[in-house]
mmCIF file of C-alpha atoms and ligand atoms in Angstrom:
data_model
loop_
_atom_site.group_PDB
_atom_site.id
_atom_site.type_symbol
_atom_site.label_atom_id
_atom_site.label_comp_id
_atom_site.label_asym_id
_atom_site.label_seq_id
_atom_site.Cartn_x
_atom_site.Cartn_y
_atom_site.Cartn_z
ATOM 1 C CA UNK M 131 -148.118 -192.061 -17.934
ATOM 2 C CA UNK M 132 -146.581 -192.623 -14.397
ATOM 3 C CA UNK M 133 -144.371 -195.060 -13.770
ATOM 4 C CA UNK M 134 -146.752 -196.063 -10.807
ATOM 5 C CA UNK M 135 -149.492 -197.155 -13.243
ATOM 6 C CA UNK M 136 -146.969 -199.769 -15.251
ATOM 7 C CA UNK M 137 -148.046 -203.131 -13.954
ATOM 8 C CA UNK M 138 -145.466 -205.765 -15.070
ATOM 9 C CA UNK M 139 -146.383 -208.985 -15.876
ATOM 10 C CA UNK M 140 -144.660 -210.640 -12.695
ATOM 11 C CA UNK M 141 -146.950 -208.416 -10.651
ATOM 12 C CA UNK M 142 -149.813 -209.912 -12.540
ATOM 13 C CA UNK M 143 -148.811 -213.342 -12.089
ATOM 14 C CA UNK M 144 -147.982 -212.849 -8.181
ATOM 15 C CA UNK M 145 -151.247 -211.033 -7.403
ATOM 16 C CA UNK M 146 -153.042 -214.494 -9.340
ATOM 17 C CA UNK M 147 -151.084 -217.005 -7.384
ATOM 18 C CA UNK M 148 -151.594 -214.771 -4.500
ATOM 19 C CA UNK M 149 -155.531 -214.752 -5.186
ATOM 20 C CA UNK M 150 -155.367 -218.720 -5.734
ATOM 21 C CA UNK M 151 -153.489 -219.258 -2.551
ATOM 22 C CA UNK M 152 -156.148 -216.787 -0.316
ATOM 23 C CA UNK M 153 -158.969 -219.349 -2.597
ATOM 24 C CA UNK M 154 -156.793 -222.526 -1.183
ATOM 25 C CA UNK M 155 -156.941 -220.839 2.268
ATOM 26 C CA UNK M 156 -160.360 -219.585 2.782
ATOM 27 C CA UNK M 157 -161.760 -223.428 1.818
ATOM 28 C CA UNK M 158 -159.666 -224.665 4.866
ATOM 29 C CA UNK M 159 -160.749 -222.100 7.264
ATOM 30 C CA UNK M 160 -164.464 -223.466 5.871
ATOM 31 C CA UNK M 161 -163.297 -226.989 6.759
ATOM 32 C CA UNK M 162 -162.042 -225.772 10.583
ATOM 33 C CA UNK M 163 -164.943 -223.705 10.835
ATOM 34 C CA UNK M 164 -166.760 -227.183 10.422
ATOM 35 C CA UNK M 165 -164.996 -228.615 13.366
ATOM 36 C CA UNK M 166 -165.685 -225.429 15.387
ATOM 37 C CA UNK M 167 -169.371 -225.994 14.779
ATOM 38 C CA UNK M 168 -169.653 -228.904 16.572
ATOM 39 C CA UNK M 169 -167.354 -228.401 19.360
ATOM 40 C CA UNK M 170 -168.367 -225.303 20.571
ATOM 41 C CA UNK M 171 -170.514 -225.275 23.465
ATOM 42 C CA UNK M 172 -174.064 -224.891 23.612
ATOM 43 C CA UNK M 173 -175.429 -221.177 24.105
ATOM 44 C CA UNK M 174 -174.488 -218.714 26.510
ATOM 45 C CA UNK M 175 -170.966 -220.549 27.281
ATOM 46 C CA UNK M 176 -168.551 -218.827 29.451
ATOM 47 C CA UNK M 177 -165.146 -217.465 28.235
ATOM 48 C CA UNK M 178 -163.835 -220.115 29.816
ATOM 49 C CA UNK M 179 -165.257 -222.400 27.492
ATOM 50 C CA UNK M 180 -165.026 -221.134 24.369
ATOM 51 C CA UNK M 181 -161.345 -220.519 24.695
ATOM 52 C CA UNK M 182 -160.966 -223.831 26.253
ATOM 53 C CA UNK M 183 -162.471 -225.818 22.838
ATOM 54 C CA UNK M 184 -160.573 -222.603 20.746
ATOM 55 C CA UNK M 185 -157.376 -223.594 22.951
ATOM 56 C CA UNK M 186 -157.847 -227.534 21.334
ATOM 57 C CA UNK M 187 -158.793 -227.031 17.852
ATOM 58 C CA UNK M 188 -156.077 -223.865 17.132
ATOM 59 C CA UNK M 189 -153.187 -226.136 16.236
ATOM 60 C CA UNK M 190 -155.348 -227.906 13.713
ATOM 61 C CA UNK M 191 -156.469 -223.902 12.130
ATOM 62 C CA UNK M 192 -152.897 -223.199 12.242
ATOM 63 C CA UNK M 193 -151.050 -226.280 10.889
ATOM 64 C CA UNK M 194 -153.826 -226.885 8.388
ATOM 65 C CA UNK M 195 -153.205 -223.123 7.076
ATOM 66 C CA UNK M 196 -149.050 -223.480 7.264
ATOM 67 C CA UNK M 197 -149.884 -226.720 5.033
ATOM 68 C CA UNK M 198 -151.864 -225.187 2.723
ATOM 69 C CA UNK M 199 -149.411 -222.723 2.112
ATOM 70 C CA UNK M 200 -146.615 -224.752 1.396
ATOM 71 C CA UNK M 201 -148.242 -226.966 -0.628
ATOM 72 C CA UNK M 202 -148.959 -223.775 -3.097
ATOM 73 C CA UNK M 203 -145.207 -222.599 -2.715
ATOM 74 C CA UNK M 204 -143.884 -225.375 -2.758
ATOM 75 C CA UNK M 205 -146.069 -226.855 -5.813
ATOM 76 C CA UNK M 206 -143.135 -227.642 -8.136
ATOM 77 C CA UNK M 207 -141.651 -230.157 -5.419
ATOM 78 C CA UNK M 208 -144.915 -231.927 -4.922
ATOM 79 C CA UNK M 209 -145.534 -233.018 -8.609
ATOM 80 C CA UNK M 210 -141.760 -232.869 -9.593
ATOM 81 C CA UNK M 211 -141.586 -235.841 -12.145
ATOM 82 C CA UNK M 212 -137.852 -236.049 -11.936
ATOM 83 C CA UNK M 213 -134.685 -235.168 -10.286
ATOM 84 C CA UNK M 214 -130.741 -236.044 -10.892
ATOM 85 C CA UNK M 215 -129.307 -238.279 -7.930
ATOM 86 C CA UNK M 216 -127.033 -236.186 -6.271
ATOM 87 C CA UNK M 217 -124.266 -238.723 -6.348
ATOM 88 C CA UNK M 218 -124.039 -240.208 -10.050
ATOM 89 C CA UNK M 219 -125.992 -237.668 -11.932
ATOM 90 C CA UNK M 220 -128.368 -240.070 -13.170
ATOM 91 C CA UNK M 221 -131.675 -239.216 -14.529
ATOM 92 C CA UNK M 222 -134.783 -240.482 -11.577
ATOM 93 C CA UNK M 223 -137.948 -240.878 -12.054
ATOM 94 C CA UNK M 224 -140.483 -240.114 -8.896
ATOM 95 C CA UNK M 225 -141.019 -243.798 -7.651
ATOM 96 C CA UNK M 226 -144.337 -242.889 -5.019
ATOM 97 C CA UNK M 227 -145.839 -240.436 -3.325
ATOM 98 C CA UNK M 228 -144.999 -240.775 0.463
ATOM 99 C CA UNK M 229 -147.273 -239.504 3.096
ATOM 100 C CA UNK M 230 -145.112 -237.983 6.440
ATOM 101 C CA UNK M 231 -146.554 -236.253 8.506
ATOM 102 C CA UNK M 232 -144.440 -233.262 10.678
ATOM 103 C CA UNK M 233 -144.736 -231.497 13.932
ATOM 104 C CA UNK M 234 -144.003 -228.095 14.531
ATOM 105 C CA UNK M 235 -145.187 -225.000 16.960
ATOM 106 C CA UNK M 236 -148.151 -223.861 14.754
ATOM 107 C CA UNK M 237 -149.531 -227.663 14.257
ATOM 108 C CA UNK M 238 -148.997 -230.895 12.906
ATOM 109 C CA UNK M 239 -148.058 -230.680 8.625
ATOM 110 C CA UNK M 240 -148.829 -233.801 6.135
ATOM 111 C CA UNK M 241 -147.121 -233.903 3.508
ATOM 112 C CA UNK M 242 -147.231 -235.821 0.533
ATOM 113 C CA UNK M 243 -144.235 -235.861 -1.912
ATOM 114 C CA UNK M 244 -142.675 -238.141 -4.396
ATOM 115 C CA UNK M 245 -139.747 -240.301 -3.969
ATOM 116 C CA UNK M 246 -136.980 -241.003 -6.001
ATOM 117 C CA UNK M 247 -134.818 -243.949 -5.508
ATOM 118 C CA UNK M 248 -131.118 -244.378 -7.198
ATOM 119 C CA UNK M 249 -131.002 -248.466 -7.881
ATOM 120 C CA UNK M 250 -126.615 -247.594 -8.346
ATOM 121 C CA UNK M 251 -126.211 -245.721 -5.285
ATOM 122 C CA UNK M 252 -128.731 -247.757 -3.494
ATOM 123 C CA UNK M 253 -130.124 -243.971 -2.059
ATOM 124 C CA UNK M 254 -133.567 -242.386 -2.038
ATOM 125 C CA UNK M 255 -134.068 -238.760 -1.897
ATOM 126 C CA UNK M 256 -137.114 -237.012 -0.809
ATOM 127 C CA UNK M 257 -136.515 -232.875 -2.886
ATOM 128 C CA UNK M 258 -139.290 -231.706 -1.035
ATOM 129 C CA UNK M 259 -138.059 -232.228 2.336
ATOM 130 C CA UNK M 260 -134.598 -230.966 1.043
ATOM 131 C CA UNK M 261 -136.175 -227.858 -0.042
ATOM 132 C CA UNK M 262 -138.334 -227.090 3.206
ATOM 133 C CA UNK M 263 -135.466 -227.613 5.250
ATOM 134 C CA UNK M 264 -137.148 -230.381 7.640
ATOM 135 C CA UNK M 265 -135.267 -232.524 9.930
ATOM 136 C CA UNK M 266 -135.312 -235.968 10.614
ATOM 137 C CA UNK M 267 -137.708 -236.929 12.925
ATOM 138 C CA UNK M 268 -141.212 -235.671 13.323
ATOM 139 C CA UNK M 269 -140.135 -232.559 15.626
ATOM 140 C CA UNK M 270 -138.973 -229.793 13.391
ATOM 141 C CA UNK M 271 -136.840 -226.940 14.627
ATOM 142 C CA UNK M 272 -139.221 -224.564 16.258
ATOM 143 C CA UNK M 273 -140.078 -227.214 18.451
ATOM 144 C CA UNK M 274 -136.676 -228.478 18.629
ATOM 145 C CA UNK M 275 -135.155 -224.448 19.707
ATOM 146 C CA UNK M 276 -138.242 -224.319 22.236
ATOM 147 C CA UNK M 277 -137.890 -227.577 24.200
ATOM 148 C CA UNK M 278 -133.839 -226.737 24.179
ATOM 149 C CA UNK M 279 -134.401 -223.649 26.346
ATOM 150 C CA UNK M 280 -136.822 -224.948 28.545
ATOM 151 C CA UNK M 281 -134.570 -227.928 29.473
ATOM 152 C CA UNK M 282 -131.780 -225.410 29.936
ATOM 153 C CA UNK M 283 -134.051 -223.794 32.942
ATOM 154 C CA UNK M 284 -136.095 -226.084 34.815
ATOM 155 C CA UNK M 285 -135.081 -230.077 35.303
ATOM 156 C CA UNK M 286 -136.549 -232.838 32.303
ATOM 157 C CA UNK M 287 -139.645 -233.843 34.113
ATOM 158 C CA UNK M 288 -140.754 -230.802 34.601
ATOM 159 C CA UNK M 289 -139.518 -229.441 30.882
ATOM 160 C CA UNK M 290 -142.001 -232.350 30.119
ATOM 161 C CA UNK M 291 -145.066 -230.944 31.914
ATOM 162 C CA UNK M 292 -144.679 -227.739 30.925
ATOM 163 C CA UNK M 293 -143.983 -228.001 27.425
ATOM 164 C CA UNK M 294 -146.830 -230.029 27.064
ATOM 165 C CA UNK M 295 -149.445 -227.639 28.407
ATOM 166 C CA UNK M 296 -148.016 -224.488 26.910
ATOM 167 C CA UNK M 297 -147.427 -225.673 23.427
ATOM 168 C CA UNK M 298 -150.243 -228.258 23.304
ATOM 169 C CA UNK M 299 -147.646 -230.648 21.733
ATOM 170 C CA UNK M 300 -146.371 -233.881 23.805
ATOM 171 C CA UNK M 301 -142.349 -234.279 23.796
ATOM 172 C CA UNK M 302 -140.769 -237.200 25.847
ATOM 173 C CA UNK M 303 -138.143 -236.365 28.525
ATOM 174 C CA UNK M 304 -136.222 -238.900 27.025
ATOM 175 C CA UNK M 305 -136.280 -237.120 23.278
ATOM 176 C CA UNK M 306 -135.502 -233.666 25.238
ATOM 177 C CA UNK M 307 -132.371 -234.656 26.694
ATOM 178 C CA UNK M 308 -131.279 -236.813 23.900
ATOM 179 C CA UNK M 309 -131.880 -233.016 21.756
ATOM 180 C CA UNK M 310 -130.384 -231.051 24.204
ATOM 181 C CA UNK M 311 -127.120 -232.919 24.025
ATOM 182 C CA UNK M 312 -126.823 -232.378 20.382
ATOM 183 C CA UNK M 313 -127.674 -228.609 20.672
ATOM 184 C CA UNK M 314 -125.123 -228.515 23.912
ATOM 185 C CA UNK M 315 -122.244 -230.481 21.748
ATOM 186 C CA UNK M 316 -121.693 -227.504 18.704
ATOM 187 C CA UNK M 317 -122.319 -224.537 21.213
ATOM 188 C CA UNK M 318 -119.385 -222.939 22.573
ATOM 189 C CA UNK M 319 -119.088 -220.350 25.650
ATOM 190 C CA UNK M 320 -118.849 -217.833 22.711
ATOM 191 C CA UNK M 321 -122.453 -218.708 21.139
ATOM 192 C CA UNK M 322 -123.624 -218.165 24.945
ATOM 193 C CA UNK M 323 -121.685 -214.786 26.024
ATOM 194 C CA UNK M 324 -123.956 -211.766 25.470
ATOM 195 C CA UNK M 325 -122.151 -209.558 22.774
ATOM 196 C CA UNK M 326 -119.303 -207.199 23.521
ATOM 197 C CA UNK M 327 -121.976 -204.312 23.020
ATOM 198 C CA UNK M 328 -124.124 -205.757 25.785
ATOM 199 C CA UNK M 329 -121.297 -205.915 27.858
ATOM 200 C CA UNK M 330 -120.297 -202.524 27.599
ATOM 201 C CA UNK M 331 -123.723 -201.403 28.088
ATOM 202 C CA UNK M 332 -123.587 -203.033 31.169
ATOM 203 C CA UNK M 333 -119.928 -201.644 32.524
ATOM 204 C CA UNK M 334 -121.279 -198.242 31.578
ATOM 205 C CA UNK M 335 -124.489 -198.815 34.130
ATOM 206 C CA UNK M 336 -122.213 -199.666 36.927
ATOM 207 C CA UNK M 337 -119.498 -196.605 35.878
ATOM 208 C CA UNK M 338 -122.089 -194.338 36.132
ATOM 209 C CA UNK M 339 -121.484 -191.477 38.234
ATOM 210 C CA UNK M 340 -118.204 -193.024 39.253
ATOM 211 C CA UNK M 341 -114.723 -191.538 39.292
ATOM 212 C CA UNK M 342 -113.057 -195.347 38.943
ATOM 213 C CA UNK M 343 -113.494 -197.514 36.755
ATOM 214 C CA UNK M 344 -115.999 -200.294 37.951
ATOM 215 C CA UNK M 345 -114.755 -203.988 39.168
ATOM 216 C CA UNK M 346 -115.057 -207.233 37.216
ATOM 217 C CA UNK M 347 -114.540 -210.418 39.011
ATOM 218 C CA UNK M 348 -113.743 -213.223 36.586
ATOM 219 C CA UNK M 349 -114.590 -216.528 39.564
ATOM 220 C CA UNK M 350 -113.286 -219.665 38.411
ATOM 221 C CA UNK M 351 -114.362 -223.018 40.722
ATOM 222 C CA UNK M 352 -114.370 -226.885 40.485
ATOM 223 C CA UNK M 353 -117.708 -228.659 41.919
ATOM 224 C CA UNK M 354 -119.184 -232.181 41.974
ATOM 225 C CA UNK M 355 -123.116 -232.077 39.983
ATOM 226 C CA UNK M 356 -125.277 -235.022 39.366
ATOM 227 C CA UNK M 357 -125.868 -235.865 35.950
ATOM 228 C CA UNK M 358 -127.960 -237.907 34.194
ATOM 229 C CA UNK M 359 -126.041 -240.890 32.452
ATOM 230 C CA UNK M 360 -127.480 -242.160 29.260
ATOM 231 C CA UNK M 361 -128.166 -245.584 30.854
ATOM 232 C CA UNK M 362 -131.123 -243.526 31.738
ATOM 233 C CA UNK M 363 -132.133 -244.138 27.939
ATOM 234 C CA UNK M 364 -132.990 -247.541 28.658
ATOM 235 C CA UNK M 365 -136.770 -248.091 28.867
ATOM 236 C CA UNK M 366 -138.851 -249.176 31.833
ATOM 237 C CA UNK M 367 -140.208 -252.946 32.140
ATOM 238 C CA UNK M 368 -143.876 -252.627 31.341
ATOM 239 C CA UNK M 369 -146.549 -251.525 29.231
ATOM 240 C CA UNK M 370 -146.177 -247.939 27.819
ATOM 241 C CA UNK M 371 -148.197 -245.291 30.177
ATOM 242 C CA UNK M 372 -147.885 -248.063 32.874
ATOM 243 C CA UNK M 373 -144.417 -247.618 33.823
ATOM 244 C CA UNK M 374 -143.651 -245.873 37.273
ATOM 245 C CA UNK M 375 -142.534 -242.198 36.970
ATOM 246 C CA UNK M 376 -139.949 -242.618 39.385
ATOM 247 C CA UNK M 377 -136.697 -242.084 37.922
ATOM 248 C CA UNK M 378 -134.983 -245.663 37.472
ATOM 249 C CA UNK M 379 -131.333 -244.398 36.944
ATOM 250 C CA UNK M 380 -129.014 -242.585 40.056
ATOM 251 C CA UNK M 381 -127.328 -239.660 39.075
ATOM 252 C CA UNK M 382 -123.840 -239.700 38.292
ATOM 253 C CA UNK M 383 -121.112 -237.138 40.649
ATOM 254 C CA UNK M 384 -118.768 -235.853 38.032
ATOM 255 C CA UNK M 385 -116.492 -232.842 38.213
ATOM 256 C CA UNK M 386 -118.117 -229.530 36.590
ATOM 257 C CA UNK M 387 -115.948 -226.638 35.770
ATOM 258 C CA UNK M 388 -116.679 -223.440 35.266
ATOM 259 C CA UNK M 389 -115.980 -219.691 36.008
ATOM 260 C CA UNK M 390 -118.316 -216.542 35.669
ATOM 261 C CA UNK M 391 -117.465 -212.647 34.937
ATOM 262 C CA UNK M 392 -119.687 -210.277 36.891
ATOM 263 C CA UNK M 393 -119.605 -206.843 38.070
ATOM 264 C CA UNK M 394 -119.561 -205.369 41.296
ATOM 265 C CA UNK M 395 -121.898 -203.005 42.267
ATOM 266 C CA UNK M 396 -121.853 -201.786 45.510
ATOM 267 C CA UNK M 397 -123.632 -204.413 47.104
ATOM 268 C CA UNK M 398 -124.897 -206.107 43.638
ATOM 269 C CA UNK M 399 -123.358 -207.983 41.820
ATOM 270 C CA UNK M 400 -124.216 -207.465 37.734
ATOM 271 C CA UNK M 401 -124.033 -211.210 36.499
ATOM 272 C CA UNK M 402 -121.859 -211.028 32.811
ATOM 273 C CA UNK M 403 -121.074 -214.109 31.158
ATOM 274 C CA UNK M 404 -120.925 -217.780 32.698
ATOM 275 C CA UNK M 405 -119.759 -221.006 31.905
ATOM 276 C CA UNK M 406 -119.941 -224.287 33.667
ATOM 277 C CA UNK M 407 -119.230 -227.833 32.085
ATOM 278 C CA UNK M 408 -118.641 -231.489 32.932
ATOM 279 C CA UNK M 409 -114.982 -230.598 31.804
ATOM 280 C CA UNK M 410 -111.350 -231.278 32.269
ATOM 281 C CA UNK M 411 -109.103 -228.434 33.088
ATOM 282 C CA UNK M 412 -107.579 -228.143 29.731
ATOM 283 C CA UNK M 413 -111.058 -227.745 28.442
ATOM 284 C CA UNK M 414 -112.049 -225.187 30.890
ATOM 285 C CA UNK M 415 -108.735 -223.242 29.528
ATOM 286 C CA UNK M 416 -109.930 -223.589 26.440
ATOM 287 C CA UNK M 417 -112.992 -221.824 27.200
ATOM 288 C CA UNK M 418 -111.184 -219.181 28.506
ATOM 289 C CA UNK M 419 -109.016 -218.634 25.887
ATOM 290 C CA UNK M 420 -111.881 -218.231 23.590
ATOM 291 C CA UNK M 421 -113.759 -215.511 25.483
ATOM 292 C CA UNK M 422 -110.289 -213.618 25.473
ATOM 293 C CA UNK M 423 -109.930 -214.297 21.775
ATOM 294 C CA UNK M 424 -113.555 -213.025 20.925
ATOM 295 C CA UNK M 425 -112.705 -210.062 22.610
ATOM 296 C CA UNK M 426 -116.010 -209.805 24.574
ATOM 297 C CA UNK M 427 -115.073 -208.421 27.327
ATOM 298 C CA UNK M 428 -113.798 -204.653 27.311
ATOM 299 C CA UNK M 429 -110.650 -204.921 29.583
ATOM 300 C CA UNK M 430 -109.370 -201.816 29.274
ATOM 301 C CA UNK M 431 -112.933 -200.306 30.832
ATOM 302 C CA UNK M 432 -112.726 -202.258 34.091
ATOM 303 C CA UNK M 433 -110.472 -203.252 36.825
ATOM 304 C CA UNK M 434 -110.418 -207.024 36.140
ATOM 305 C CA UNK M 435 -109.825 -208.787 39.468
ATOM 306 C CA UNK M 436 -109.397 -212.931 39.638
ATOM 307 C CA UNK M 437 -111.217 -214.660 42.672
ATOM 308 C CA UNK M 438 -110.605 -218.388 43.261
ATOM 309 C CA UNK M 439 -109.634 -221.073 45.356
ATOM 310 C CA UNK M 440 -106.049 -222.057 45.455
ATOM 311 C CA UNK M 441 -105.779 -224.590 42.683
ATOM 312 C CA UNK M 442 -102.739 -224.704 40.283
ATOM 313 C CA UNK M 443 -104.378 -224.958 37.147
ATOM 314 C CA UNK M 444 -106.516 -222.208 38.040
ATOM 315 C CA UNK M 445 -103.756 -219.696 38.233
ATOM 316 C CA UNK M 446 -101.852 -221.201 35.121
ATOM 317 C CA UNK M 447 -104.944 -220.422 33.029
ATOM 318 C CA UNK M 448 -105.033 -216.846 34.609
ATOM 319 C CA UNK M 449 -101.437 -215.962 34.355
ATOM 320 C CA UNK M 450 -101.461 -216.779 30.467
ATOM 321 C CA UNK M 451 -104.694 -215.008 29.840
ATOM 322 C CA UNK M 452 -104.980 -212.175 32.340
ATOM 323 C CA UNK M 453 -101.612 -211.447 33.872
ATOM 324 C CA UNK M 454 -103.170 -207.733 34.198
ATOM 325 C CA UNK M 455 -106.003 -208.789 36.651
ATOM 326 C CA UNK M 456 -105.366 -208.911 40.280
ATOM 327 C CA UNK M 457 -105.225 -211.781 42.063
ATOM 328 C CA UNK M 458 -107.563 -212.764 44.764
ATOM 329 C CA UNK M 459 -107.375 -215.877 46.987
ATOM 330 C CA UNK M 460 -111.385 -216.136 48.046
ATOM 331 C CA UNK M 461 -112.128 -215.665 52.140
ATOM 332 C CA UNK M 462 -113.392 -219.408 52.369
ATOM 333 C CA UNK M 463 -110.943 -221.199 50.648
ATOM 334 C CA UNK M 464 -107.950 -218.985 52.469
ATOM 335 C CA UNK M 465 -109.905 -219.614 56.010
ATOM 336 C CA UNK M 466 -109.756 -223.095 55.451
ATOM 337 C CA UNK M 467 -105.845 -223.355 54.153
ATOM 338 C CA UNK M 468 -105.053 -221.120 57.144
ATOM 339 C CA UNK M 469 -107.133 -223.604 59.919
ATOM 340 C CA UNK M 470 -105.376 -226.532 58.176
ATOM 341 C CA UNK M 471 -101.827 -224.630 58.970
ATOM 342 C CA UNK M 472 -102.759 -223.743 62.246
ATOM 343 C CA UNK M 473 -104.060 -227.085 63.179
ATOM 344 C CA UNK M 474 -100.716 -228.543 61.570
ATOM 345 C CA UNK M 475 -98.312 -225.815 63.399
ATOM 346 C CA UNK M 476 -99.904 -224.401 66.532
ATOM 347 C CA UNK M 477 -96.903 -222.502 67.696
ATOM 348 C CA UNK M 478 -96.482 -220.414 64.938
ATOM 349 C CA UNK M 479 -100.368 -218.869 65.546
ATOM 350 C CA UNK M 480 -100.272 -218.854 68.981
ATOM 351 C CA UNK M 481 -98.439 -215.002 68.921
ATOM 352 C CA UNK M 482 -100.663 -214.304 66.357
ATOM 353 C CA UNK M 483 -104.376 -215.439 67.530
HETATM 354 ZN ZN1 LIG S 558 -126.968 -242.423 -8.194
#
């Protein structure tokens, strides 16, 4: 006999549960297929309209399936009768089911799991929630990482709109920038440089069919941006839906900080890695010192060439962390020292001019 032919008896028991679960899932497809019936249009409907009432009713296929499926893998949580309080030890007994429902890309999830409540620690634990990894709040991750990189490209309001209509799920300016803040605050310039790989990949592009090695301009710059302060958070007088639009908070001016690492190209520039923060100078050095640290960027395969304005603590952070690159004073800022001189000392560019 083949070793093929041997069917253990955990292969048995996965292909049952497996057949239970498809049971499970087939009766909610019935149920959607319900809903389908009498939202669909009458006959002969255009595309148009059948993926416009397909468009409304997919979350509920989709986050009525994900439920289903948890609640079979997840069985074990959902009728645990007891669980030891993480703090004492203590024996707890499930107190009530609570219903909570949660929000994620594929649909909205309810969930019904037991609670157990510690009377000495004077803490409740939900295991199920522990064990699916949910968050707090009815926004789970997926949604969280999606809204988080539209708010990183286009302003809140707009984040708002569009999030809205692509995902089919409402989230609040308000709860976007209150996310994005706490995404913002553990990410460092290292979690947002490409890899040293990708780097490479691009210096090789631009050395192509080049005797020299190819120049990387690391530009470092201060510059006022607006920001939104968190008196911002404060709601609107009025009823909810009624308020005005209009933003009711002014933008802040505070000093950003920043520098970026491209490549020149002829006349393109390659963008690399960039980096610009409501920051202090120590914090921008900081930042620096990390990308050099994490090694990302292959000096040795480029000519690494400094632009920037004439500021001190520019240069100080340069001199410590790339005393091999060259030095360049940019054209606008040296224009402008140079007209301040020769508006201060006329003599002395009177030969000259
Ligand atoms: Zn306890």
């Amino acid at each position: 006999m083949g070793a093929a032919e041997i069917i253990s008896f955990e292969e048995v028991r996965a292909r049952k549960q497996w057949d239970t679960l498809r049971q499970a899932l087939h009766t909610r497809f019935d149920e959607w297929l319900d809903r389908l019936e009498i939202q669909l249009p009458g006959a002969a409907p255009t595309l148009a309209q059948v993926t416009e009432t397909m468009w409304n009713l997919r979350q509920a296929l989709t986050g009525g399936l994900t439920e289903t499926i948890v609640k079979h893998t997840q069985r074990g949580e959902y009728t645990r009768p007891q669980t030891s309080c993480a703090q004492c030890g203590r024996l707890l007994t499930a107190h009530a089911h609570v219903a909570r429902t949660v929000e994620t890309m594929v649909g909205a999830l309810q969930l019904e799991r037991p609670y157990f409540y510690c009377r000495v620690c004077r803490d409740g634990v939900y295991p199920l929630d522990d064990a699916l990894g949910l968050v707090a709040g009815c926004k789970q991750l997926d949604l969280q990482h999606a809204a988080a990189q539209l708010v990183t490209e286009v302003p809140y309001d707009t984040a708002q709109v569009l999030f809205r209509d692509l995902t089919g799920v409402p989230f609040g300016s308000e709860r976007m920038h209150t996310l994005t803040n706490q995404v913002a605050e553990n990410l460092t310039v290292v979690d947002v440089a490409p890899s040293r790989s990708e780097i490479e990949r691009r210096i090789a592009e631009v050395a192509a069919g080049r005797f020299r090695r190819p120049v990387m301009v690391l530009g470092i710059d201060g510059a006022y941006v607006p920001t939104r302060p968190d008196s911002a958070r404060i709601p609107g007088d009025g009823r909810r839906g009624k308020r005005a639009r209009r933003a009711r908070w002014r933008g802040q001016w505070r000093d950003a900080k920043g520098f970026r690492f491209y490549l020149l190209d002829g006349e393109r520039i390659v963008h690399v890695l960039s980096w610009h923060q409501v920051q202090n100078e120590e914090q921008l050095g900081e930042a620096l010192k990390l990308v050099k640290e994490a090694s990302v960027i292959p000096e040795e395969q480029v000519r690494l060439c400094v632009v920037c304005d004439g500021a001190e603590w520019i240069w100080k952070h340069v001199q410590a962390l790339f005393p091999q690159a060259r030095q360049v004073l940019d054209y606008y800022h040296c224009a402008q020292y140079l007209h301040r001189v020769a508006k201060a000392q006329p003599d002395a560019f009177r030969e000259a001019g």
